XYZ file of C-alpha atoms in Angstrom:
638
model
C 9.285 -15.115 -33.925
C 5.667 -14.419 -33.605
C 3.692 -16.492 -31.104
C -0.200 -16.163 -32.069
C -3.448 -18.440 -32.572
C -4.949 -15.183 -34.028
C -5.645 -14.868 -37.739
C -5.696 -11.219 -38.620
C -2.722 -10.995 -36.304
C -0.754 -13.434 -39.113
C -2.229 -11.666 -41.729
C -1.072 -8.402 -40.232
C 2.523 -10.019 -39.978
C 2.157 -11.212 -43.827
C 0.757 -8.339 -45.089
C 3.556 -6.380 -44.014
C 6.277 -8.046 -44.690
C 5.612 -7.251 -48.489
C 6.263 -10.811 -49.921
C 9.608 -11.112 -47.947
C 7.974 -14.267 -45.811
C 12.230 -14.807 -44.844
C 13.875 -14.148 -41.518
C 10.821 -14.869 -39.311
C 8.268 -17.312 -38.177
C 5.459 -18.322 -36.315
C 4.623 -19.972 -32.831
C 1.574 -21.982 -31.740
C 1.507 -23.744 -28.793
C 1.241 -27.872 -28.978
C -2.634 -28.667 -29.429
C -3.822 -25.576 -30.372
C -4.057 -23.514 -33.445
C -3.213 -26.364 -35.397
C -5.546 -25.396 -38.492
C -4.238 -21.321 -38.987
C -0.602 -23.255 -38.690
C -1.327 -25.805 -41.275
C -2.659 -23.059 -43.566
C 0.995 -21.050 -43.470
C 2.590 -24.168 -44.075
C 1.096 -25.876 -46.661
C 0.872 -22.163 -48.975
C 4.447 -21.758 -47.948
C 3.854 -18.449 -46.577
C 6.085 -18.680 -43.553
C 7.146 -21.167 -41.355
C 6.024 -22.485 -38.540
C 7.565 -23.834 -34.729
C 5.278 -25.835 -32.218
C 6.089 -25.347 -28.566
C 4.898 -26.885 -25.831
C 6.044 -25.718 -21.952
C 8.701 -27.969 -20.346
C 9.054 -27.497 -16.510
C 8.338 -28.521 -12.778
C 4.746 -28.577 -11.666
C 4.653 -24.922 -10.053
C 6.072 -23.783 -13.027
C 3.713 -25.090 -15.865
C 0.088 -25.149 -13.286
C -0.137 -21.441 -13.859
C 1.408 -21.048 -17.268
C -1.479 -23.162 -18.399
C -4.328 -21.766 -16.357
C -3.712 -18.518 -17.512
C -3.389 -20.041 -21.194
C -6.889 -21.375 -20.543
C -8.235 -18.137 -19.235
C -6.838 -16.057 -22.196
C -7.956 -18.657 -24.662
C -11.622 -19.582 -23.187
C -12.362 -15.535 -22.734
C -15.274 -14.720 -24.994
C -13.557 -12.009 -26.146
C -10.492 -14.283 -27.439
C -9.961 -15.136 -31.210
C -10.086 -19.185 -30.351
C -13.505 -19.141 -28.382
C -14.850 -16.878 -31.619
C -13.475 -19.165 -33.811
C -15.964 -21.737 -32.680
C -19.004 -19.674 -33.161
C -21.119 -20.378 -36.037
C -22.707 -17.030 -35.905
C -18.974 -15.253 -37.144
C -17.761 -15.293 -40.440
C -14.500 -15.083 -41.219
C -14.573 -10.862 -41.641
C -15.549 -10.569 -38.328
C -12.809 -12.752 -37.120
C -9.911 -10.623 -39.188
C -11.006 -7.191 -38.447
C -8.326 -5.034 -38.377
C -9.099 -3.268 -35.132
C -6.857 -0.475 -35.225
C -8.562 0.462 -38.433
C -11.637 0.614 -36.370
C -10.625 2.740 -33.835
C -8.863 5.183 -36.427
C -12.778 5.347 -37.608
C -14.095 6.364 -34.799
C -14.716 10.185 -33.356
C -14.420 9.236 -29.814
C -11.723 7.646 -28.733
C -12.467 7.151 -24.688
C -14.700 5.001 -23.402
C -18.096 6.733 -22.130
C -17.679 5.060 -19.066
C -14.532 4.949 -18.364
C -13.320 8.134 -16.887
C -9.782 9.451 -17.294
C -7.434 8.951 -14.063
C -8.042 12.350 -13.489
C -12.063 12.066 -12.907
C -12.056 8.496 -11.384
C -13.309 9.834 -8.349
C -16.958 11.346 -8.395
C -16.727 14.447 -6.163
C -12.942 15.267 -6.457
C -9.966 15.543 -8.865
C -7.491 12.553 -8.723
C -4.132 13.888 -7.953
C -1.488 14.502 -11.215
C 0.755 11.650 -11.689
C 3.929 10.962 -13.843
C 4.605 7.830 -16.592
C 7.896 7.251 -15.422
C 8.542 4.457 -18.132
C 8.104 6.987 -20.977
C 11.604 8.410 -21.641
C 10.336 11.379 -22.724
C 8.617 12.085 -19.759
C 11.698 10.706 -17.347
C 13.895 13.660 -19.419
C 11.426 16.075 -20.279
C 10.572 16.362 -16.163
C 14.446 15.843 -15.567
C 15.448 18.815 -17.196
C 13.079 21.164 -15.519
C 13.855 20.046 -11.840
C 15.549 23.242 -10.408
C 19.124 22.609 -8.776
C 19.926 22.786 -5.244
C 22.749 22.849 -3.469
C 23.520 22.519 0.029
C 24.060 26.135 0.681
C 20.373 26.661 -0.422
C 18.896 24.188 1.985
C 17.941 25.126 5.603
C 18.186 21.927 7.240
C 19.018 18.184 6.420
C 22.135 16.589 4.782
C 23.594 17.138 1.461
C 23.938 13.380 0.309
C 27.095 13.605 -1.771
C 29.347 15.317 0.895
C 27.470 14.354 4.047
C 27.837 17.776 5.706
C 24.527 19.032 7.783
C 23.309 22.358 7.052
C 22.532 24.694 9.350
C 19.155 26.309 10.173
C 19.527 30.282 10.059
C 17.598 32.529 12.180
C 14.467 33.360 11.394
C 15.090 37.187 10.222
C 17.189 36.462 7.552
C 15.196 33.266 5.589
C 11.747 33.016 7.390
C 11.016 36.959 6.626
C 7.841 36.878 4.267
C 6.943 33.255 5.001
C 3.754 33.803 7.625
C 4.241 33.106 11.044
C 7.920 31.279 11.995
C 8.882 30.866 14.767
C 12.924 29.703 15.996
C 12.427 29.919 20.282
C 13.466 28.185 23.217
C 10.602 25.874 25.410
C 10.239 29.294 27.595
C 9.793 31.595 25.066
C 6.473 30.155 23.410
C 3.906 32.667 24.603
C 4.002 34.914 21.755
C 3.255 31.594 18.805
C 0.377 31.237 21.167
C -0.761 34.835 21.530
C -0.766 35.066 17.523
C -2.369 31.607 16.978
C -5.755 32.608 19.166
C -6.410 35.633 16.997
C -5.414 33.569 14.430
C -7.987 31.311 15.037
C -10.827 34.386 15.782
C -10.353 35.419 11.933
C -10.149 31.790 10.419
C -13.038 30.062 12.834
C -15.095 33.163 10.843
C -14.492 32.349 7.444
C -17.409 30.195 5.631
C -16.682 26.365 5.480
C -17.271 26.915 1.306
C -14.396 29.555 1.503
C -12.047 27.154 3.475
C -12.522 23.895 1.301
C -11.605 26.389 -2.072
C -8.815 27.260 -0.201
C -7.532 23.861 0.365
C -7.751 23.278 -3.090
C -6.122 26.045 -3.861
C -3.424 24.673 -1.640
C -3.262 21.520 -4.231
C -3.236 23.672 -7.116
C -0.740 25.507 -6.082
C 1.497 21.970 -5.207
C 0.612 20.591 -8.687
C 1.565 23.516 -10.244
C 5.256 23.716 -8.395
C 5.523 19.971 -8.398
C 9.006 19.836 -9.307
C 10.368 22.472 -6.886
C 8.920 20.686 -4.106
C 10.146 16.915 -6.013
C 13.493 18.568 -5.662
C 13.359 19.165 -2.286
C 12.162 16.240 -1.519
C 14.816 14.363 -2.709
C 17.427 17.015 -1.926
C 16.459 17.265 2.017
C 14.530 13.944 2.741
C 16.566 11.407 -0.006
C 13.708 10.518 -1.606
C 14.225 8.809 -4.822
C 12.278 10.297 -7.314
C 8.991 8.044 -7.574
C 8.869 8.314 -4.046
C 8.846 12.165 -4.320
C 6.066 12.316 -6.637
C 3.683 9.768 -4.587
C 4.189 11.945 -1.746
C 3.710 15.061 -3.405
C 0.594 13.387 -5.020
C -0.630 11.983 -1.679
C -0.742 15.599 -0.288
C -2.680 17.171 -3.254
C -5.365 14.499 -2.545
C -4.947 15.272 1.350
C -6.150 19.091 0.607
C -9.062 17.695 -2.130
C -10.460 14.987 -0.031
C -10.518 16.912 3.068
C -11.919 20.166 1.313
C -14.985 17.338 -0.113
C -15.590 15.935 3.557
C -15.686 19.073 5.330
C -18.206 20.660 3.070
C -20.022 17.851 4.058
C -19.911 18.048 7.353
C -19.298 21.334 8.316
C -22.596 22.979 6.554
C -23.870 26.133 8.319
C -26.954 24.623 8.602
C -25.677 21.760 10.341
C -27.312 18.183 10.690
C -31.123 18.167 11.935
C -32.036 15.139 14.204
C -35.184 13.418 13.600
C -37.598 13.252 17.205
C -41.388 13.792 18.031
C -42.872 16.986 16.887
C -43.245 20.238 19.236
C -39.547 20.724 19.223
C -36.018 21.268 16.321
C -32.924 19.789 17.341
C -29.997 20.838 14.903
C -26.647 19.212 15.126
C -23.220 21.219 14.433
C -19.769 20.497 14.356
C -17.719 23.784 15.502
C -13.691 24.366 15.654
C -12.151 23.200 18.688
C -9.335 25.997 18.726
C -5.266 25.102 18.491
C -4.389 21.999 16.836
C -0.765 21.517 17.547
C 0.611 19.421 14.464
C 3.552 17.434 14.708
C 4.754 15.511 11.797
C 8.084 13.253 10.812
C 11.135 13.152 8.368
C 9.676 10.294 6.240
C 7.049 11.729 4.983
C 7.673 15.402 5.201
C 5.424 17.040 2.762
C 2.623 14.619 2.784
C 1.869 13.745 6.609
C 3.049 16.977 7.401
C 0.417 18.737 4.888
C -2.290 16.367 5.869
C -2.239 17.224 9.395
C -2.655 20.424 8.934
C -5.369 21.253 6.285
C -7.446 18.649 8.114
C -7.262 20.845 11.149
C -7.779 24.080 9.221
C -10.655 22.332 7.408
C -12.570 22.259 10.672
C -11.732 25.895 11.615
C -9.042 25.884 13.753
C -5.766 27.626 14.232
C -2.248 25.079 13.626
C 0.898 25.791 15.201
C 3.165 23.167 13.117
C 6.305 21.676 14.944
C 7.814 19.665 11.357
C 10.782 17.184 12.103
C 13.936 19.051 12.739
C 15.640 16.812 9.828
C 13.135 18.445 6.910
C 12.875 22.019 7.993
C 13.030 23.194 5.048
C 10.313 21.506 3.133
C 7.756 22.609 6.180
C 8.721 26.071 5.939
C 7.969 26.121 1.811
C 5.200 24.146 2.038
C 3.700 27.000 4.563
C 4.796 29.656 2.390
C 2.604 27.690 -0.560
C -0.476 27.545 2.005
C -0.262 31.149 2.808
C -0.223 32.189 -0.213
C -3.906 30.226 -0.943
C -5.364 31.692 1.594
C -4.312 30.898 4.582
C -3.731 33.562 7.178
C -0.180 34.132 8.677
C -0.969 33.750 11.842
C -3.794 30.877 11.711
C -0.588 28.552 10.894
C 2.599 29.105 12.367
C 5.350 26.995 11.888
C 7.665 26.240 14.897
C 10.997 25.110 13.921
C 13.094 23.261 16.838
C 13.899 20.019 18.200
C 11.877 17.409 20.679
C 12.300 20.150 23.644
C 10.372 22.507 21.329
C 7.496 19.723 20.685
C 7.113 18.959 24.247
C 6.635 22.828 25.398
C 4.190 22.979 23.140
C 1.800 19.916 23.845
C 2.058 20.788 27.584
C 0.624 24.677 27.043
C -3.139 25.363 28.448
C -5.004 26.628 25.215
C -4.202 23.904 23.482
C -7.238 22.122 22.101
C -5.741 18.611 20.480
C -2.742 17.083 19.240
C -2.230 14.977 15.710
C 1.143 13.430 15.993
C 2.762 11.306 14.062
C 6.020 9.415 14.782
C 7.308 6.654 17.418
C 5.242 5.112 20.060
C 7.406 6.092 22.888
C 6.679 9.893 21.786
C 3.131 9.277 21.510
C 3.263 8.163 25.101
C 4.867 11.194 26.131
C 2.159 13.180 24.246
C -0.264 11.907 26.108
C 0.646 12.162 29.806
C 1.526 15.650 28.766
C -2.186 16.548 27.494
C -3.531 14.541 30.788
C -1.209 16.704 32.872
C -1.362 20.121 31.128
C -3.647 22.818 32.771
C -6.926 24.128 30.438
C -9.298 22.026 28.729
C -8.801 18.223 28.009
C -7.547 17.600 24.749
C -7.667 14.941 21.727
C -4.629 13.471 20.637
C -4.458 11.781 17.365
C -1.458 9.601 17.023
C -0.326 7.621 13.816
C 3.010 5.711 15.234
C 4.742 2.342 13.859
C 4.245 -1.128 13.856
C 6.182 -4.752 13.694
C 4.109 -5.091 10.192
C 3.925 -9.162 9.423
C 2.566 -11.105 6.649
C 1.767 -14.404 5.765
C 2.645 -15.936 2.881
C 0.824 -19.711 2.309
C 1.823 -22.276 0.167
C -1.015 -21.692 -2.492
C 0.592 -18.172 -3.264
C 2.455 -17.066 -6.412
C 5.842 -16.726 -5.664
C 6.937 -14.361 -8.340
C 4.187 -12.076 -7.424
C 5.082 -11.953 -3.277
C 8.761 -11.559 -4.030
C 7.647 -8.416 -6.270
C 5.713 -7.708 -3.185
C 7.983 -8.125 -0.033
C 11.073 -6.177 -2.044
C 8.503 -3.438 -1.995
C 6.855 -3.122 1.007
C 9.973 -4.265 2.836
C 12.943 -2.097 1.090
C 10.884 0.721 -0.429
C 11.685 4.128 0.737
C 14.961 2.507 2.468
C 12.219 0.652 4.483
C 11.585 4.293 6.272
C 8.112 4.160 6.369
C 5.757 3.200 9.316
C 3.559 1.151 6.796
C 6.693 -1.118 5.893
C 7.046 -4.915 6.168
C 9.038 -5.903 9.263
C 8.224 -9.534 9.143
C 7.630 -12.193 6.608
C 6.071 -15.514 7.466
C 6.333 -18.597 4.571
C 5.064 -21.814 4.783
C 7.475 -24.369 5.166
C 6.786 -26.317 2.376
C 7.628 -23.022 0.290
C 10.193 -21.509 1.878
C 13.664 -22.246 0.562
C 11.876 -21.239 -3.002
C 10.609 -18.485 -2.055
C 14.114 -17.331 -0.177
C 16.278 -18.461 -3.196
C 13.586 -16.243 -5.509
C 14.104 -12.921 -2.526
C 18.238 -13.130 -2.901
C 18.121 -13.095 -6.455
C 15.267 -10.246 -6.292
C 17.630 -8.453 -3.913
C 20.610 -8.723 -5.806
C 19.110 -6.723 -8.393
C 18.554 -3.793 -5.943
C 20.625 -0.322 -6.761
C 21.703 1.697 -3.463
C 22.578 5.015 -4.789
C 21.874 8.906 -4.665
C 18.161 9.365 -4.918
C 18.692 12.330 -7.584
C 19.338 9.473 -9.893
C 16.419 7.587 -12.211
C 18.037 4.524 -11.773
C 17.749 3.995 -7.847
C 16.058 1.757 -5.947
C 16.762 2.480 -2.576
C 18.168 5.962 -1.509
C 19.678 6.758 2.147
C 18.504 6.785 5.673
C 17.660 10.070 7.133
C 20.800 10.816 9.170
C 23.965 9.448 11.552
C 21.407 8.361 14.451
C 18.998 6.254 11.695
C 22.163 4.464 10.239
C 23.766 3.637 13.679
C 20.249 2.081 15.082
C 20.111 -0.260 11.953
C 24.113 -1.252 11.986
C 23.386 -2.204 15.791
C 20.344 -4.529 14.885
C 22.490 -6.101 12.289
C 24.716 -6.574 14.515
C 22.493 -8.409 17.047
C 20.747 -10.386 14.351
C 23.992 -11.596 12.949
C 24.178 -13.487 16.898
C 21.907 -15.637 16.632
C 19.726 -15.765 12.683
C 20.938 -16.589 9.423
C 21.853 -14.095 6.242
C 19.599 -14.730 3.611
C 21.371 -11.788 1.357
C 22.372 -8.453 1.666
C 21.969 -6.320 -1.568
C 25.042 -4.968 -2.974
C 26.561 -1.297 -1.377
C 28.973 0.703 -3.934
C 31.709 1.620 -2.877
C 31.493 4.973 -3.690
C 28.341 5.963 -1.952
C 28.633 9.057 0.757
C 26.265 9.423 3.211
C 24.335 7.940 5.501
C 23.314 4.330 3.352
C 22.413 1.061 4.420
C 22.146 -1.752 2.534
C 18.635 -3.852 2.337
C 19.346 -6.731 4.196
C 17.163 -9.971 4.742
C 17.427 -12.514 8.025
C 15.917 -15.566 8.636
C 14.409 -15.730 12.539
C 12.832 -18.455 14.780
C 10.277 -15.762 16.467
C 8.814 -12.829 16.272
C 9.603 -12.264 19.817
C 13.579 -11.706 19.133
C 12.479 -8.310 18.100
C 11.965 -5.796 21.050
C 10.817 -2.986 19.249
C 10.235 -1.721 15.488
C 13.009 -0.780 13.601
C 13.190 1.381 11.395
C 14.817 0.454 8.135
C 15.227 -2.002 5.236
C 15.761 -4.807 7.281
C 13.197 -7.911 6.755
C 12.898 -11.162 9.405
C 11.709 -14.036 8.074
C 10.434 -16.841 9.775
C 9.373 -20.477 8.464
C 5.870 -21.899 9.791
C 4.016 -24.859 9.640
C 0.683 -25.245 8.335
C -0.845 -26.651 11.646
C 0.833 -23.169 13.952
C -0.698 -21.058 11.790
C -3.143 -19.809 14.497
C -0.262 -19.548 16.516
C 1.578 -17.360 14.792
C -1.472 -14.812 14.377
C -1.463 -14.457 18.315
C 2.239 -14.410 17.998
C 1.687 -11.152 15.740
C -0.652 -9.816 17.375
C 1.012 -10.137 20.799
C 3.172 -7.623 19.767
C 0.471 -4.928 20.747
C 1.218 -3.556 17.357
C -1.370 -3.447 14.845
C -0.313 -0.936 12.014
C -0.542 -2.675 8.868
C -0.960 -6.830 7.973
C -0.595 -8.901 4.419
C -1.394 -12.376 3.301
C -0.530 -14.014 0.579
C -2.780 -16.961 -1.215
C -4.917 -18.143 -3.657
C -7.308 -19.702 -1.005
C -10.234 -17.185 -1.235
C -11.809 -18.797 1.878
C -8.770 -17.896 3.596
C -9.132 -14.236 2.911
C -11.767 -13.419 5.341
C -10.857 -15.593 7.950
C -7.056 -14.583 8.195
C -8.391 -11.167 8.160
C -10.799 -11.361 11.091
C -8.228 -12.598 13.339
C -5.636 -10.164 12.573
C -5.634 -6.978 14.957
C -5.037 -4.104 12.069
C -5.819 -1.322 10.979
C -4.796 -1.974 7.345
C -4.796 -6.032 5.813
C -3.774 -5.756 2.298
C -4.155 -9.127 0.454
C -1.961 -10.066 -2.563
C -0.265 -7.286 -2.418
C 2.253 -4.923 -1.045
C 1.007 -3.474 2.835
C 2.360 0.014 1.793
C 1.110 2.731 -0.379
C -2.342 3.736 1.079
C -4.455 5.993 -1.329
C -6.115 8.563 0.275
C -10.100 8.171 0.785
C -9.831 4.447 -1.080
C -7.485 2.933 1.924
C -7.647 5.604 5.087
C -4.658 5.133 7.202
C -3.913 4.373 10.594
C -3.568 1.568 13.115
C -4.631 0.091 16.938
C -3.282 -0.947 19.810
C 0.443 0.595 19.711
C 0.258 1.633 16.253
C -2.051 4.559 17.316
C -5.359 5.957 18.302
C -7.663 6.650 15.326
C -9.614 8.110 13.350
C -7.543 6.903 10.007
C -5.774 10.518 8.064
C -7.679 9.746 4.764
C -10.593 8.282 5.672
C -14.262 9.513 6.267
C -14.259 9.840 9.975
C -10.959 11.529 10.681
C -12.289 15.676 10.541
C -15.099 14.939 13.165
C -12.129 14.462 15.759
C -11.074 18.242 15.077
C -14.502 19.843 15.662
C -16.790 20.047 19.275
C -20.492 18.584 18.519
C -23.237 21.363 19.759
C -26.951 20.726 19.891
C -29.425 23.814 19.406
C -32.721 22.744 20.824
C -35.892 24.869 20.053
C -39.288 24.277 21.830
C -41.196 25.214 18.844
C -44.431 24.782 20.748
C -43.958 28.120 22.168
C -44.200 29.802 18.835
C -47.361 28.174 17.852
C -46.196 24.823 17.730
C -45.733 22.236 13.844
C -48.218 24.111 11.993
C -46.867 21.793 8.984
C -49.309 19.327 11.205
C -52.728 21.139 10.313
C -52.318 21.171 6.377
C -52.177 16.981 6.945
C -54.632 15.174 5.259
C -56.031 12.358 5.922
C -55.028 9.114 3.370
């Protein structure tokens, strides 16, 4: 069955069926291409079926408008058709004939994925959907086992691995450090001559290096993809968006800093007799400290952005992903980066805190719970030494609104993503879901057949959806939510949990809530709330969000383009994603962070987030006293 109003597309069909018009026919939709169908049927070339959509009214409304847009386009064959000015071989041009013809094949201004961006190289991505590329790329992942791994959990037996000592892994990998809160001195002592050689080296000299760094990643993609999924269950798409997300970390930074770390630094514009040149110098130790759920990316990010402005890094990675910290250092040392400019401390919270508390250091980017961020920052205000940034990226009670103008199929797509992606580990995710009433039991009966469909399995596998939590503490924080919801809300579904699964799994599951204000804190998993709301409270329910003191990310849903701007200006954000999912922020197209509880600012990714690593200095220069503007005599008069 071929359903077309297009003429060269039946005479394609014809033409190569070599006379054998049997075994197939053609579609046109009632009241249109009646003429084209008349013409097969009355020369017997092939028969011909007339359908017309049957349905409910939010079924057929958009079937048809989107019939009308394709048809009334002016590029589309039944708009031509009505155009005086084309003859009938410009309407049956076989238009993979043409392009055959031509020498270039790309459009002149349409760049490749690769050069979309003007001043930097788009990360390397992967066409999952091509089987060739899904086995290809399968076969040439390298294997690991648990023995090979230095931390995390192997996901088939559940037994944690142990982190060795440093002498007998951590040998030729830079500066590692394994010690106890007291014994911290010497990563210090080593990270302020550290930071003498790297504060030296030529901002042009740092950016290359920091591509480098993404070269490098690019190039070992599927070691690091393998670790990724090995240590941090990361299902494979997942593992290459993060590994891609870090490549565009080192390239955008590398881009920015040029910019505004020149030499010559910025001159500001005042009245003549004096020069007044601004600069942006390193600030000293950045202390990095970066979580499990995003343990090459955030944990990369933080770093080359501090490096990028000159300063030393002493890296304290999530104890759950030690090992992907401790290659990914190994692949920045061996760019460029000195040994001891970045050390990487491996320990626990005790470790962390010892560090943020020490005197030389000269700011904090964190990245994890609120709670800890807290704690961060009464250490900094109580520490001895200089005062000290802290730039925190924490979670959020993420909510979106979903009105009754909105396509359903498209926010179910939507919610499953944002809300069960990554086994809902990611700060970014959707916590709550807001639907009209009038809506509502659609939309829920259209989210338990969507979850239904979801596969819990071992991330090492193409075919799953959702992969593990992180480890025994994750999983028992989630079963004790579900628990409390199950007192009070009601199950909209649960998706389906093998019974062979071994490790620490837990199945997407989707409640229906009275309030946002049942939920005491984020947490952290594929769980999704959803609450009904009536047109009338839908101001309400914006202070209800935002009364959570959270403000991470935000999403609406509707086809009410007056709506946009308004819901959007009410909402206290940092990122408000409209008809579409609230995760998956592209570096320097969507920077990253939030307000209120959800952290401090500047947003990783975005164009103001390096000037928080450098001190501003002003050099002032009385010029007068060397003769004064002599660019002032040579004026002439207009």
């Amino acid at each position: 069955m071929f359903g077309t109003h297009n003429a060269q597309s039946v005479a394609s069909v014809i033409e190569l069926s070599n006379g054998d018009h049997t075994g197939f026919e053609f579609q046109r939709l009632y009241g249109m291409g009646e003429a084209l169908g008349d013409i097969l049927v009355s020369e017997r070339m092939a028969p011909v079926c007339i359908y017309a959509p049957v349905g409910s009214y939010e079924d057929l409304l958009p079937y048809l408008v989107r019939r009308m847009l394709e048809n009334g386009a002016n590029t589309s064959f039944v708009h031509k058709l009505r155009e005086e000015k084309n003859d009938a071989h410009d309407l049956t041009l076989d238009m993979i004939a043409e392009l055959k013809m031509r020498e270039q094949h790309t459009h002149s201004q349409i760049p490749l994925p690769r050069y979309i961006y003007p001043d930097r190289i788009n990360s390397a991505g992967l066409d999952l959907s091509a089987a060739s590329v899904r086995g290809n790329f399968q076969t040439s992942l390298p294997k690991l086992y648990a023995a090979s791994l230095i931390g995390g959990v192997d996901f088939r037996s559940q037994v944690p691995v142990r982190i060795p000592l440093p002498g007998a892994v951590f040998e030729n990998a830079g500066e590692i450090w394994e010690a106890t809160p007291a014994e911290i001195a010497p990563v210090f002592a080593a990270s302020r001559d550290g930071f003498k050689e790297w504060s030296k080296i030529s901002v042009k000299k740092r950016a290359d290096i920091l591509r480098r760094i993404a070269d490098l990643l690019e190039r070992n993609r599927e070691k690091y993809i393998a670790l990724l999924r090995s240590e941090a269950g990361r299902t494979i798409a997942d593992a290459i968006s993060e590994l891609r997300e870090a490549a565009d970390f080192c390239r955008y930074y590398a881009v920015q800093g040029e910019k505004l770390f020149d030499e010559n630094g910025m001159e500001m514009k005042g009245p003549t007799g004096e020069s007044n040149i601004l600069y942006l110098t390193p600030r000293g130790t950045f202390i990095c400290i970066s979580p499990w759920n995003f343990p090459l990316a955030i944990f990369m990010g933080q770093i080359v952005a501090a490096l990028m402005g000159g300063n030393a890094v002493i890296a304290k990675p999530a104890e759950q992903t030690s090992v992907i910290a401790y290659e990914a250092v190994k692949l920045m040392n061996e760019a460029g980066i000195p040994k001891r400019t970045l050390n990487l401390m491996i320990g626990d919270g005790k470790i962390g805190s010892a560090l943020v508390s020490h005197e030389d250091v000269a700011g904090v980017v964190f990245t994890g719970s609120t709670e800890t961020a807290k704690n961060i920052n009464r250490s900094l205000a109580n520490k001895d030494g200089a005062i000290a940034p802290l730039i925190a990226e924490t979670g959020g009670q993420n909510a979106m609104i979903v009105d009754s103008s909105a396509l359903l199929e498209q926010v179910v797509d939507d919610v499953v993503l944002s809300a069960f992606g990554s086994a809902g580990q990611r700060c970014s995710a959707l916590r709550v879901l807001y639907v009209q009433e009038e809506i509502a039991d659609r939309l829920i009966e259209l989210l338990e057949g969507a979850m239904a469909e979801l596969k819990l399995g071992d991330p090492r596998e193409y075919s799953t959806d959702i992969g593990p939590v992180i480890d025994a503490n994750a999983l028992r924080v989630l079963e004790e939510h579900q628990d409390y919801l199950k007192s009070f809300s009601k199950q909209i579904a649960v998706a389906p949990k093998p019974d062979n699964l071994n490790g620490y799994y837990f199945a997407p599951a989707a409640y229906e809530i009275d309030s946002i204000r049942r939920l005491k804190r984020e947490v952290f998993g594929p769980v999704l709330h959803v609450i009904r709301y009536r047109l009338k409270d839908k101001n309400k329910i914006i202070d209800e969000i935002n009364s959570t003191g959270y403000g991470l990310t935000f999403g609406l849903h509707s086809r009410l383009e007056n709506q946009f701007d308004k819901t959007a200006a009410k909402i206290h954000a940092g990122n408000i994603y409209i008809n579409r999912s609230v995760i998956g922020a592209v570096v320097g197209v969507q920077p990253f962070g939030g307000i209120g509880l959800s952290g401090t600012g500047p947003k990783a990714g975005g164009p103001y987030y390096l000037q928080r690593f450098a001190h501003e200095k002003t050099i002032t220069i009385n010029t007068t006293a060397t003769g004064g503007n002599l660019s002032l005599i040579g004026l002439e008069d207009i």
